[in-house]
Short mmCIF file of N, CA, C and O in Angstrom, two decimals:
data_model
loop_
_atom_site.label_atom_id
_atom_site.label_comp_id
_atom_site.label_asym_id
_atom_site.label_seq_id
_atom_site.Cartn_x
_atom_site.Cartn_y
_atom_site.Cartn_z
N UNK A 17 71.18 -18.38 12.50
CA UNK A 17 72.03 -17.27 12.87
C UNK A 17 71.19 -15.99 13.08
O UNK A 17 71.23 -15.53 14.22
N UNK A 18 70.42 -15.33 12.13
CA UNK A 18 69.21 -14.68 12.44
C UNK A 18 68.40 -14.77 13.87
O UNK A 18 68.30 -13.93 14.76
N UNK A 19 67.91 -15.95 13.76
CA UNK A 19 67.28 -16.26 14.91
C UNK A 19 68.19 -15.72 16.80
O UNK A 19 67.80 -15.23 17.87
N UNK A 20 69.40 -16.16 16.27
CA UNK A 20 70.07 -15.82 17.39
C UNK A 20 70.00 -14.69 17.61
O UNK A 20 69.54 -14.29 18.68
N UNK A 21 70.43 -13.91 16.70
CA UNK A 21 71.03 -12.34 16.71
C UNK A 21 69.70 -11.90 17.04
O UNK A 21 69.78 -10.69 17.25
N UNK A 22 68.55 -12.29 17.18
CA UNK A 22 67.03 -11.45 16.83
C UNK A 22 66.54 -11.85 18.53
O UNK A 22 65.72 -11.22 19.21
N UNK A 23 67.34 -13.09 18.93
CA UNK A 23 67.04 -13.52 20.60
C UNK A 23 68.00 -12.32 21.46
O UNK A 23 67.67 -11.96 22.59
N UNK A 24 69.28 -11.75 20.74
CA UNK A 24 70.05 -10.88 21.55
C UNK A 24 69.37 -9.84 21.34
O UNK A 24 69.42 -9.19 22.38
N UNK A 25 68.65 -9.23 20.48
CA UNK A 25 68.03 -7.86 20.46
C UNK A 25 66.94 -7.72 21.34
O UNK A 25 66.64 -6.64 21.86
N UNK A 26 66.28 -8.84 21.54
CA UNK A 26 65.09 -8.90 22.59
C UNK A 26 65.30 -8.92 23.58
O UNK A 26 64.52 -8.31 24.32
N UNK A 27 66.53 -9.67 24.22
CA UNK A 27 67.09 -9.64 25.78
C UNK A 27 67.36 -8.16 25.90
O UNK A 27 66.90 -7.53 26.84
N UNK A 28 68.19 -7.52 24.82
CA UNK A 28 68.53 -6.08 24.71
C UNK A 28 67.24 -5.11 25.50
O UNK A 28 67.20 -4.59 26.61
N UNK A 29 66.70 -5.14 24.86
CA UNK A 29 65.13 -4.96 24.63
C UNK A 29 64.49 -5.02 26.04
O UNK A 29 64.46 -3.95 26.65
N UNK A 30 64.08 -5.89 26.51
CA UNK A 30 63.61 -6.07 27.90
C UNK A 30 64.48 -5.87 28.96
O UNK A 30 63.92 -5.48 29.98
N UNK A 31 66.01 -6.06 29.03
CA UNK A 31 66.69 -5.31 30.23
C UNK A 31 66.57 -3.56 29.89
O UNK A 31 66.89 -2.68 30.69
N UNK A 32 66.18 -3.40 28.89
CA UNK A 32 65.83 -1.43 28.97
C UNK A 32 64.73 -0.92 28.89
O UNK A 32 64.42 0.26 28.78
N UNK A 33 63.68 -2.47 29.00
CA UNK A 33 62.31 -2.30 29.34
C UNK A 33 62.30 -2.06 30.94
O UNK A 33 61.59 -1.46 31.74
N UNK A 34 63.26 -2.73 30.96
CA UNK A 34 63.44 -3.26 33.01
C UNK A 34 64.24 -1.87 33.40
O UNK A 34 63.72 -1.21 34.31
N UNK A 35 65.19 -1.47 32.94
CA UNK A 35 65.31 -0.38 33.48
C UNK A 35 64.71 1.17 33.48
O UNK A 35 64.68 1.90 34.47
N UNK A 36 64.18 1.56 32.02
CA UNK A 36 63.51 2.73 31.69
C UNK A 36 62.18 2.52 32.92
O UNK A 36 61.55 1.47 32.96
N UNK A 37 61.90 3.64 33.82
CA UNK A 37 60.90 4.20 34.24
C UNK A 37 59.90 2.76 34.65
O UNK A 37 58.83 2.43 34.15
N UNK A 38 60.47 2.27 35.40
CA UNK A 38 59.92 0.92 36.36
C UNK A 38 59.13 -0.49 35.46
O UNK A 38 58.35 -1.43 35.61
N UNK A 39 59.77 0.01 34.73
CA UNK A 39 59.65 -1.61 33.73
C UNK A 39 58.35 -1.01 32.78
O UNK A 39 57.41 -1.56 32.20
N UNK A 40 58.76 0.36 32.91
CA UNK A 40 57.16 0.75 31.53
C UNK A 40 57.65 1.22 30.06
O UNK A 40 57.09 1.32 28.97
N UNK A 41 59.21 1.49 30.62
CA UNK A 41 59.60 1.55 28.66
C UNK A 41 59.03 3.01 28.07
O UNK A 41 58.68 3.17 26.90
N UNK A 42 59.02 3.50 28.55
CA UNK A 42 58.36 5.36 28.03
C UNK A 42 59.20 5.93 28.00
O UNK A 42 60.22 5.38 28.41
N UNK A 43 59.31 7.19 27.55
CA UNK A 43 59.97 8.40 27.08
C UNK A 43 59.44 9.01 27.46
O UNK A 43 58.42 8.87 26.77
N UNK A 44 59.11 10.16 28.53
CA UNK A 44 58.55 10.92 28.56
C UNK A 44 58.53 12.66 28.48
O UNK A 44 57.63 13.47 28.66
N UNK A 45 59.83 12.80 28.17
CA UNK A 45 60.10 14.00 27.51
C UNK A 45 59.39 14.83 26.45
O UNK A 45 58.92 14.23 25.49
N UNK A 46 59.30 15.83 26.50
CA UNK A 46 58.03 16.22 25.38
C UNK A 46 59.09 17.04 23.69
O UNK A 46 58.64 17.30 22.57
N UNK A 47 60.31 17.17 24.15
CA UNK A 47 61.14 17.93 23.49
C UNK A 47 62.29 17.16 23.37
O UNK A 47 62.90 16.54 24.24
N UNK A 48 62.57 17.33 21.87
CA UNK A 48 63.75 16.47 21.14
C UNK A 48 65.26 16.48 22.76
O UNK A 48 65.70 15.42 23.19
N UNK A 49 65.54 17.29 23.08
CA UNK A 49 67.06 17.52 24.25
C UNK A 49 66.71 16.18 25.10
O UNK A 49 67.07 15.00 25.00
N UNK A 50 65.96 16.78 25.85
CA UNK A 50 64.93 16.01 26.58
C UNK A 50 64.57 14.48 26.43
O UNK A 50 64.33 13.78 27.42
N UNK A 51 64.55 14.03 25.17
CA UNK A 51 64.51 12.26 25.02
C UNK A 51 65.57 12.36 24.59
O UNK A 51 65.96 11.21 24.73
N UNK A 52 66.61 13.04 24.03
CA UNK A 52 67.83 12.48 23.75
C UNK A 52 68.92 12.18 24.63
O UNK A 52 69.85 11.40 24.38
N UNK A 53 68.66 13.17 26.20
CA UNK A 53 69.37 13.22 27.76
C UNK A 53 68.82 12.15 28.10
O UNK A 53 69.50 11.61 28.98
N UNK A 54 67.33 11.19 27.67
CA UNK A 54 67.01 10.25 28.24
C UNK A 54 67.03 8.51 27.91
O UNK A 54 66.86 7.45 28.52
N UNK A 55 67.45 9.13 26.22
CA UNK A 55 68.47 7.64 25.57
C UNK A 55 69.61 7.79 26.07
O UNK A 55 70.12 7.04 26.91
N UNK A 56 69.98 8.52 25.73
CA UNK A 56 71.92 9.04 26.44
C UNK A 56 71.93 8.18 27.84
O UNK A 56 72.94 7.50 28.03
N UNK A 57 71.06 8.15 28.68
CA UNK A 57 71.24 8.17 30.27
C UNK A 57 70.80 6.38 30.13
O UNK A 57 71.37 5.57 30.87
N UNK A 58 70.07 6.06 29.45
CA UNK A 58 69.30 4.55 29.22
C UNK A 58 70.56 3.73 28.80
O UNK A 58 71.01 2.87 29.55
N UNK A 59 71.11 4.02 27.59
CA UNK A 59 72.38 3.59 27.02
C UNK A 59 73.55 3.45 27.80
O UNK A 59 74.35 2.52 27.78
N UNK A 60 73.56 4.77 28.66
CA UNK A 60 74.89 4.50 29.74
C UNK A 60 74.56 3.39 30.86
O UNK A 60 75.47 2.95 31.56
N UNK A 61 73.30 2.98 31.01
CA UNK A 61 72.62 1.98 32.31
C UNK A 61 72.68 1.06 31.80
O UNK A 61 72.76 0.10 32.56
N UNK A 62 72.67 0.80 30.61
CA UNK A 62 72.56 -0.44 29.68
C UNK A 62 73.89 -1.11 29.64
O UNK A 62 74.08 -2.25 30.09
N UNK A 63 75.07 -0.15 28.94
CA UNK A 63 76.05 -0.45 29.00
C UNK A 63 77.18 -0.76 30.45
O UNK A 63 78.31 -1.25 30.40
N UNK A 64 76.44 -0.32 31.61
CA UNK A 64 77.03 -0.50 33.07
C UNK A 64 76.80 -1.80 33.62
O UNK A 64 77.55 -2.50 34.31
N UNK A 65 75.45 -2.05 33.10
CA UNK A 65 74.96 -3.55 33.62
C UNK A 65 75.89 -4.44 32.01
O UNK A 65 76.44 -5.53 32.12
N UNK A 66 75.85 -4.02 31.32
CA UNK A 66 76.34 -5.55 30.25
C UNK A 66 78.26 -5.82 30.35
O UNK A 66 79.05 -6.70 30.00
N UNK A 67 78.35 -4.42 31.07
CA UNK A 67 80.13 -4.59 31.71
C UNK A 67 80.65 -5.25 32.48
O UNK A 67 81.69 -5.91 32.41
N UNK A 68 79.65 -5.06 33.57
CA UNK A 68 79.25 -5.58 35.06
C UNK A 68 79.34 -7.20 35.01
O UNK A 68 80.07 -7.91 35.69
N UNK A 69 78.32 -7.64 33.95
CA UNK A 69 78.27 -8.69 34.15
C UNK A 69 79.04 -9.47 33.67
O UNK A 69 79.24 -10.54 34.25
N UNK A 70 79.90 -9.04 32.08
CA UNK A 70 81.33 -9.32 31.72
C UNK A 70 82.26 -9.78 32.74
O UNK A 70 82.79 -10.87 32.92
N UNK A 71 82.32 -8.37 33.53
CA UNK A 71 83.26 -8.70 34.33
C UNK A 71 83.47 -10.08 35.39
O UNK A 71 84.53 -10.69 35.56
N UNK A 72 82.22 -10.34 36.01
CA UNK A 72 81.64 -11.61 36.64
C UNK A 72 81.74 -12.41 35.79
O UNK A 72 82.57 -13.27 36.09
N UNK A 73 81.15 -12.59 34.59
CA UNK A 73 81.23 -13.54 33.66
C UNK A 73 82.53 -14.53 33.36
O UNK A 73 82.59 -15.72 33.04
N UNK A 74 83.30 -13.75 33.54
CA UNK A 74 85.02 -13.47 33.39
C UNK A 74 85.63 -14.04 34.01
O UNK A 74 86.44 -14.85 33.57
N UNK A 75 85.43 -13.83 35.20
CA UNK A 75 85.47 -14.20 36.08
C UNK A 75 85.14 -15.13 36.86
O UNK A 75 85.85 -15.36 37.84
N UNK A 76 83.47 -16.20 36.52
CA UNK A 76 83.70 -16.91 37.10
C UNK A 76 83.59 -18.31 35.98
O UNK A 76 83.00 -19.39 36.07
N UNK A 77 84.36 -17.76 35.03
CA UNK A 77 84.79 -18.76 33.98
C UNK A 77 86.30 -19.25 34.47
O UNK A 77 86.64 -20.37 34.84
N UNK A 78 87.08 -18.10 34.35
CA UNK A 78 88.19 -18.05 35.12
C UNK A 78 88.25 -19.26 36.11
O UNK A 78 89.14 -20.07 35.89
N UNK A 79 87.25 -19.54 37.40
CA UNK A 79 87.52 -20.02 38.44
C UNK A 79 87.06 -21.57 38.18
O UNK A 79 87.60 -22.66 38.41
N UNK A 80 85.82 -21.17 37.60
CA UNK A 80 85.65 -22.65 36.97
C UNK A 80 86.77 -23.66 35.90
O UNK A 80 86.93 -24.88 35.78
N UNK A 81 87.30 -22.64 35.35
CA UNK A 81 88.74 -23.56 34.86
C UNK A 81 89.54 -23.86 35.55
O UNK A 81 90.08 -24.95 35.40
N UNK A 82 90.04 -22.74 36.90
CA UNK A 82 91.04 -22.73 37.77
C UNK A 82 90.74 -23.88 38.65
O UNK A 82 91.82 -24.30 39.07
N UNK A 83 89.63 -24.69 39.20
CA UNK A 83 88.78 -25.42 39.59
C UNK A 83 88.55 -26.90 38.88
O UNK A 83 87.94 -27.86 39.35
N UNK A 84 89.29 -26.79 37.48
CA UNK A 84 89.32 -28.23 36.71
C UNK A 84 88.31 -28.18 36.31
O UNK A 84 88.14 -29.22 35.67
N UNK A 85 87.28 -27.46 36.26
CA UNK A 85 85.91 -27.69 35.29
C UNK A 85 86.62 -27.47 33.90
O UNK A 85 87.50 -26.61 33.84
N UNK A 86 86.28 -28.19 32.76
CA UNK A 86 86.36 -27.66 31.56
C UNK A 86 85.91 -27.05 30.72
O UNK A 86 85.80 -27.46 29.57
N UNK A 87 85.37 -25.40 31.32
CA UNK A 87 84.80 -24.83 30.65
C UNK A 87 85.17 -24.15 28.77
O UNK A 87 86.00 -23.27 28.54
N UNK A 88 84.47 -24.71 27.89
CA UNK A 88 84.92 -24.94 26.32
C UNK A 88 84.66 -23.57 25.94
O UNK A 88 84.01 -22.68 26.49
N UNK A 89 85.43 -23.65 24.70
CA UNK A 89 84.76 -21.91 23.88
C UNK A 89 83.79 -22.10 23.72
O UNK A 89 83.02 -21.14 23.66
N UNK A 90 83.21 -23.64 23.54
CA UNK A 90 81.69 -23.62 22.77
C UNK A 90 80.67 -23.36 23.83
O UNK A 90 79.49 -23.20 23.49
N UNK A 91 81.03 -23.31 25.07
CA UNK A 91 80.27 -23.49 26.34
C UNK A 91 79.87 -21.84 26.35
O UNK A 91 78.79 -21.25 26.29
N UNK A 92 81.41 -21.36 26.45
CA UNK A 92 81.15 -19.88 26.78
C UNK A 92 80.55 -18.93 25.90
O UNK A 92 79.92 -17.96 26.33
N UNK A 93 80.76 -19.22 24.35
CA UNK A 93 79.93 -18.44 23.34
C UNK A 93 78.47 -18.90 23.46
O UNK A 93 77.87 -18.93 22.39
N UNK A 94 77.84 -19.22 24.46
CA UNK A 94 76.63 -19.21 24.68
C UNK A 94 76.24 -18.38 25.90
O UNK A 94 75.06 -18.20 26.21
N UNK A 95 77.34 -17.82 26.65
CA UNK A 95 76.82 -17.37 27.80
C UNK A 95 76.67 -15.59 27.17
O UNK A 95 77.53 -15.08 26.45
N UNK A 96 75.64 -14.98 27.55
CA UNK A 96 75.56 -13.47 27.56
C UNK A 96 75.57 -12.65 28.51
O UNK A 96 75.01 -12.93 29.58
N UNK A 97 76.18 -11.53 28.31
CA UNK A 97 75.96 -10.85 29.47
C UNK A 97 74.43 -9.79 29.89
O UNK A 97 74.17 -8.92 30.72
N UNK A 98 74.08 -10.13 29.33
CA UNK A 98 72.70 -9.53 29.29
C UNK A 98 71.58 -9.91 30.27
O UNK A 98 70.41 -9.70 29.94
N UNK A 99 71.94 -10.60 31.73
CA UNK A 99 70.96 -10.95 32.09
C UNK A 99 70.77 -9.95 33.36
O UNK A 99 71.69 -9.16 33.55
N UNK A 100 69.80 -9.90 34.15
CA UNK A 100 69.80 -9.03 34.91
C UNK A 100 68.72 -9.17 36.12
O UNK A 100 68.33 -8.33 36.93
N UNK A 101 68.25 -11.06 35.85
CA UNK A 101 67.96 -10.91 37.33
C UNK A 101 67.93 -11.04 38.90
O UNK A 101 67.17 -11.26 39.84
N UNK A 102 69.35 -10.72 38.56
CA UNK A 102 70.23 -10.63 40.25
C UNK A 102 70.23 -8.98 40.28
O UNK A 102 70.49 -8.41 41.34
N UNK A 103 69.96 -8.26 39.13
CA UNK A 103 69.76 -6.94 39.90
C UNK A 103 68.83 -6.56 40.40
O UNK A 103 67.71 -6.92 40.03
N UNK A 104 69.05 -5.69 41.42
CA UNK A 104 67.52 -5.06 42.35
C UNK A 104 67.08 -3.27 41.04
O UNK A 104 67.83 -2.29 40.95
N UNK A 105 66.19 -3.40 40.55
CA UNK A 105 66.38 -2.07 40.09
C UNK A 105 65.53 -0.72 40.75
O UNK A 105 65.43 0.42 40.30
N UNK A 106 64.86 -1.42 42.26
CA UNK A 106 64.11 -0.22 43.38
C UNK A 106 65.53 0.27 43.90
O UNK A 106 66.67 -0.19 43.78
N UNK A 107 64.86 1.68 44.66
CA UNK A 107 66.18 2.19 45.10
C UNK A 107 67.34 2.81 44.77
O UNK A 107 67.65 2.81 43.58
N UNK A 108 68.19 3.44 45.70
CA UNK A 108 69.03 4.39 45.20
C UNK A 108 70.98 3.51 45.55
O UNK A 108 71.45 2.57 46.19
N UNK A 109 71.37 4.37 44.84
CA UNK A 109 73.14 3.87 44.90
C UNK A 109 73.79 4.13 44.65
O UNK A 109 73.91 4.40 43.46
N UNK A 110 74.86 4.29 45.55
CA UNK A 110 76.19 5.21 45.19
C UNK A 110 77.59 4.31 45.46
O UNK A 110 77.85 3.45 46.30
N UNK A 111 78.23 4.81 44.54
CA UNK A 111 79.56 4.46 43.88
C UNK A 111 80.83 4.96 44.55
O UNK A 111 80.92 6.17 44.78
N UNK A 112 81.61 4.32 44.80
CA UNK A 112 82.54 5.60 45.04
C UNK A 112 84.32 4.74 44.34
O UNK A 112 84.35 3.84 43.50
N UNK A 113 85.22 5.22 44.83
CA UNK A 113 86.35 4.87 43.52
C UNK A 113 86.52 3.84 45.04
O UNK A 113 86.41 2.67 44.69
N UNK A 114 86.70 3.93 46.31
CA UNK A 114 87.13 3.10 47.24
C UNK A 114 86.54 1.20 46.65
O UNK A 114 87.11 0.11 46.69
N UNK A 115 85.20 1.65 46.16
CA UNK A 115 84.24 0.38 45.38
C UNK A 115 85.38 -0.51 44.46
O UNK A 115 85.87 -1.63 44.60
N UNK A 116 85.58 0.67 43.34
CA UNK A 116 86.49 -0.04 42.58
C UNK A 116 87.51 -0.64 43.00
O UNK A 116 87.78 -1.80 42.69
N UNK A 117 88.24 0.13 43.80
CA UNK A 117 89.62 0.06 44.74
C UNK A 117 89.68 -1.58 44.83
O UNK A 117 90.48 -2.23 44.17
N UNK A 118 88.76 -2.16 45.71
CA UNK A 118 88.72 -3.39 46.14
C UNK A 118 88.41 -4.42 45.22
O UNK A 118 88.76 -5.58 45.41
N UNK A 119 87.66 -3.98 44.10
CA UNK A 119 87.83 -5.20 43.32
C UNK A 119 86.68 -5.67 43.21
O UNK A 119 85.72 -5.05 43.65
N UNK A 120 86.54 -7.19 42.40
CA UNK A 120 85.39 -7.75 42.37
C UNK A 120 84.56 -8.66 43.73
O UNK A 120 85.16 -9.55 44.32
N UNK A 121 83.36 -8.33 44.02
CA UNK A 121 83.19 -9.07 45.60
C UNK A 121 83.29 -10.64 45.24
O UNK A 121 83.06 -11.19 44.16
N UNK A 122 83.69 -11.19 46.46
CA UNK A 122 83.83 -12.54 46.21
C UNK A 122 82.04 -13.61 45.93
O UNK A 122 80.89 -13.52 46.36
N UNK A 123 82.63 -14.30 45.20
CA UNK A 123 81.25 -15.69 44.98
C UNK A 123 80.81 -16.30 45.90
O UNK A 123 81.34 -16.69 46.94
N UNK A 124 79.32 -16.45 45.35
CA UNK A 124 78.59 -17.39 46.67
C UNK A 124 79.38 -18.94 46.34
O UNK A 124 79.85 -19.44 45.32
N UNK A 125 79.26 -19.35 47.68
CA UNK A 125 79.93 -21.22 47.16
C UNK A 125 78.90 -22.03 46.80
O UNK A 125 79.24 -23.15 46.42
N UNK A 126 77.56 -21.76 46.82
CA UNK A 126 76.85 -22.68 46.54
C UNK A 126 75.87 -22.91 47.26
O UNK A 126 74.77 -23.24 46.82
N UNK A 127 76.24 -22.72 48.88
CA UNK A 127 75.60 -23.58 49.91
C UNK A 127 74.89 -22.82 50.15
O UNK A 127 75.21 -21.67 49.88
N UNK A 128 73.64 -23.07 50.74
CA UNK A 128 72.52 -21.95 51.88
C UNK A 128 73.02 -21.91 53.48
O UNK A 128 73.09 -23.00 54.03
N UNK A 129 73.26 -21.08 54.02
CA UNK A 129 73.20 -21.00 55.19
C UNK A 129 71.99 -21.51 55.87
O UNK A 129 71.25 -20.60 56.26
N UNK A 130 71.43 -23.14 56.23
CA UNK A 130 70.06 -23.24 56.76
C UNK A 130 70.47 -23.15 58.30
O UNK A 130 71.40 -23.78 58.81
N UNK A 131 69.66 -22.33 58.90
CA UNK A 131 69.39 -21.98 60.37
C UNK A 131 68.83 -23.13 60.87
O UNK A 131 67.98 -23.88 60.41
N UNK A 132 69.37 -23.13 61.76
CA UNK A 132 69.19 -24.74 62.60
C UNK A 132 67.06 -24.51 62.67
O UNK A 132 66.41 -23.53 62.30
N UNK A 133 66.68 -25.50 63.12
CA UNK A 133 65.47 -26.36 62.91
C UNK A 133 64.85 -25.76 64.26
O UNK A 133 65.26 -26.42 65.22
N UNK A 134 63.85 -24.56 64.72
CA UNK A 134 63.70 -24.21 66.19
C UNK A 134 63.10 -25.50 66.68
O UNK A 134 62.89 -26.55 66.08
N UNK A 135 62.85 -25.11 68.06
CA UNK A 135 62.82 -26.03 68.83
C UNK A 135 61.43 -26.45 69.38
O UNK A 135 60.99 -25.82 70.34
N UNK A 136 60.54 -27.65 68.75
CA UNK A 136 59.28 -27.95 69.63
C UNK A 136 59.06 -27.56 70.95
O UNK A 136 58.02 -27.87 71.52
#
């Protein structure tokens, strides 16, 4: 049980390694306001991505039951939301309420789109 709880603090741990200041994990504030505007701001990124992925999570448990899979409690108390590498973290992004408006985007099905084979 330890062991577990000590594997969630480390995932913890490295998605705010991955997000703080390009995967370097610094503080660089020189004054108490200053690292505390910059846990404050880490914590709110932390908590956006472990919502985020709830929500998906949720969701595509949901479909997988709706779908006849039998997904178990015992199945799902293993899944976390803590993972993060389907996010891009280069780059900028904006939000707007129209985002929410619509909802969650729909799931990949599985398949690759392979582009036909060019031509000898």
């Amino acid at each position: 049980m330890i062991g577990t709880q000590l594997n969630v603090q480390e995932g913890r741990d490295r998605l705010a390694r991955k997000i703080a200041f390009g995967n370097r994990g610094q503080l660089r504030q020189r004054y108490r306001d200053g690292l505390e505007d910059q846990l404050g701001a880490l914590g709110l990124a932390l908590n956006a991505v472990v919502w985020w992925n709830t929500l998906y999570l949720d969701a595509a448990v949901s479909r997988l039951r709706a779908d006849g899979f039998p997904a178990t409690q015992e199945m799902c108390a293993r899944l976390s939301p803590i993972a993060y590498d389907h996010i891009n973290f280069l780059g900028r992004y904006a939000f707007s309420r129209a985002d929410l408006a619509a909802g969650l985007r729909p799931f990949h099905d599985g398949t690759i789109d392979a582009a036909p084979a060019p031509a000898l």
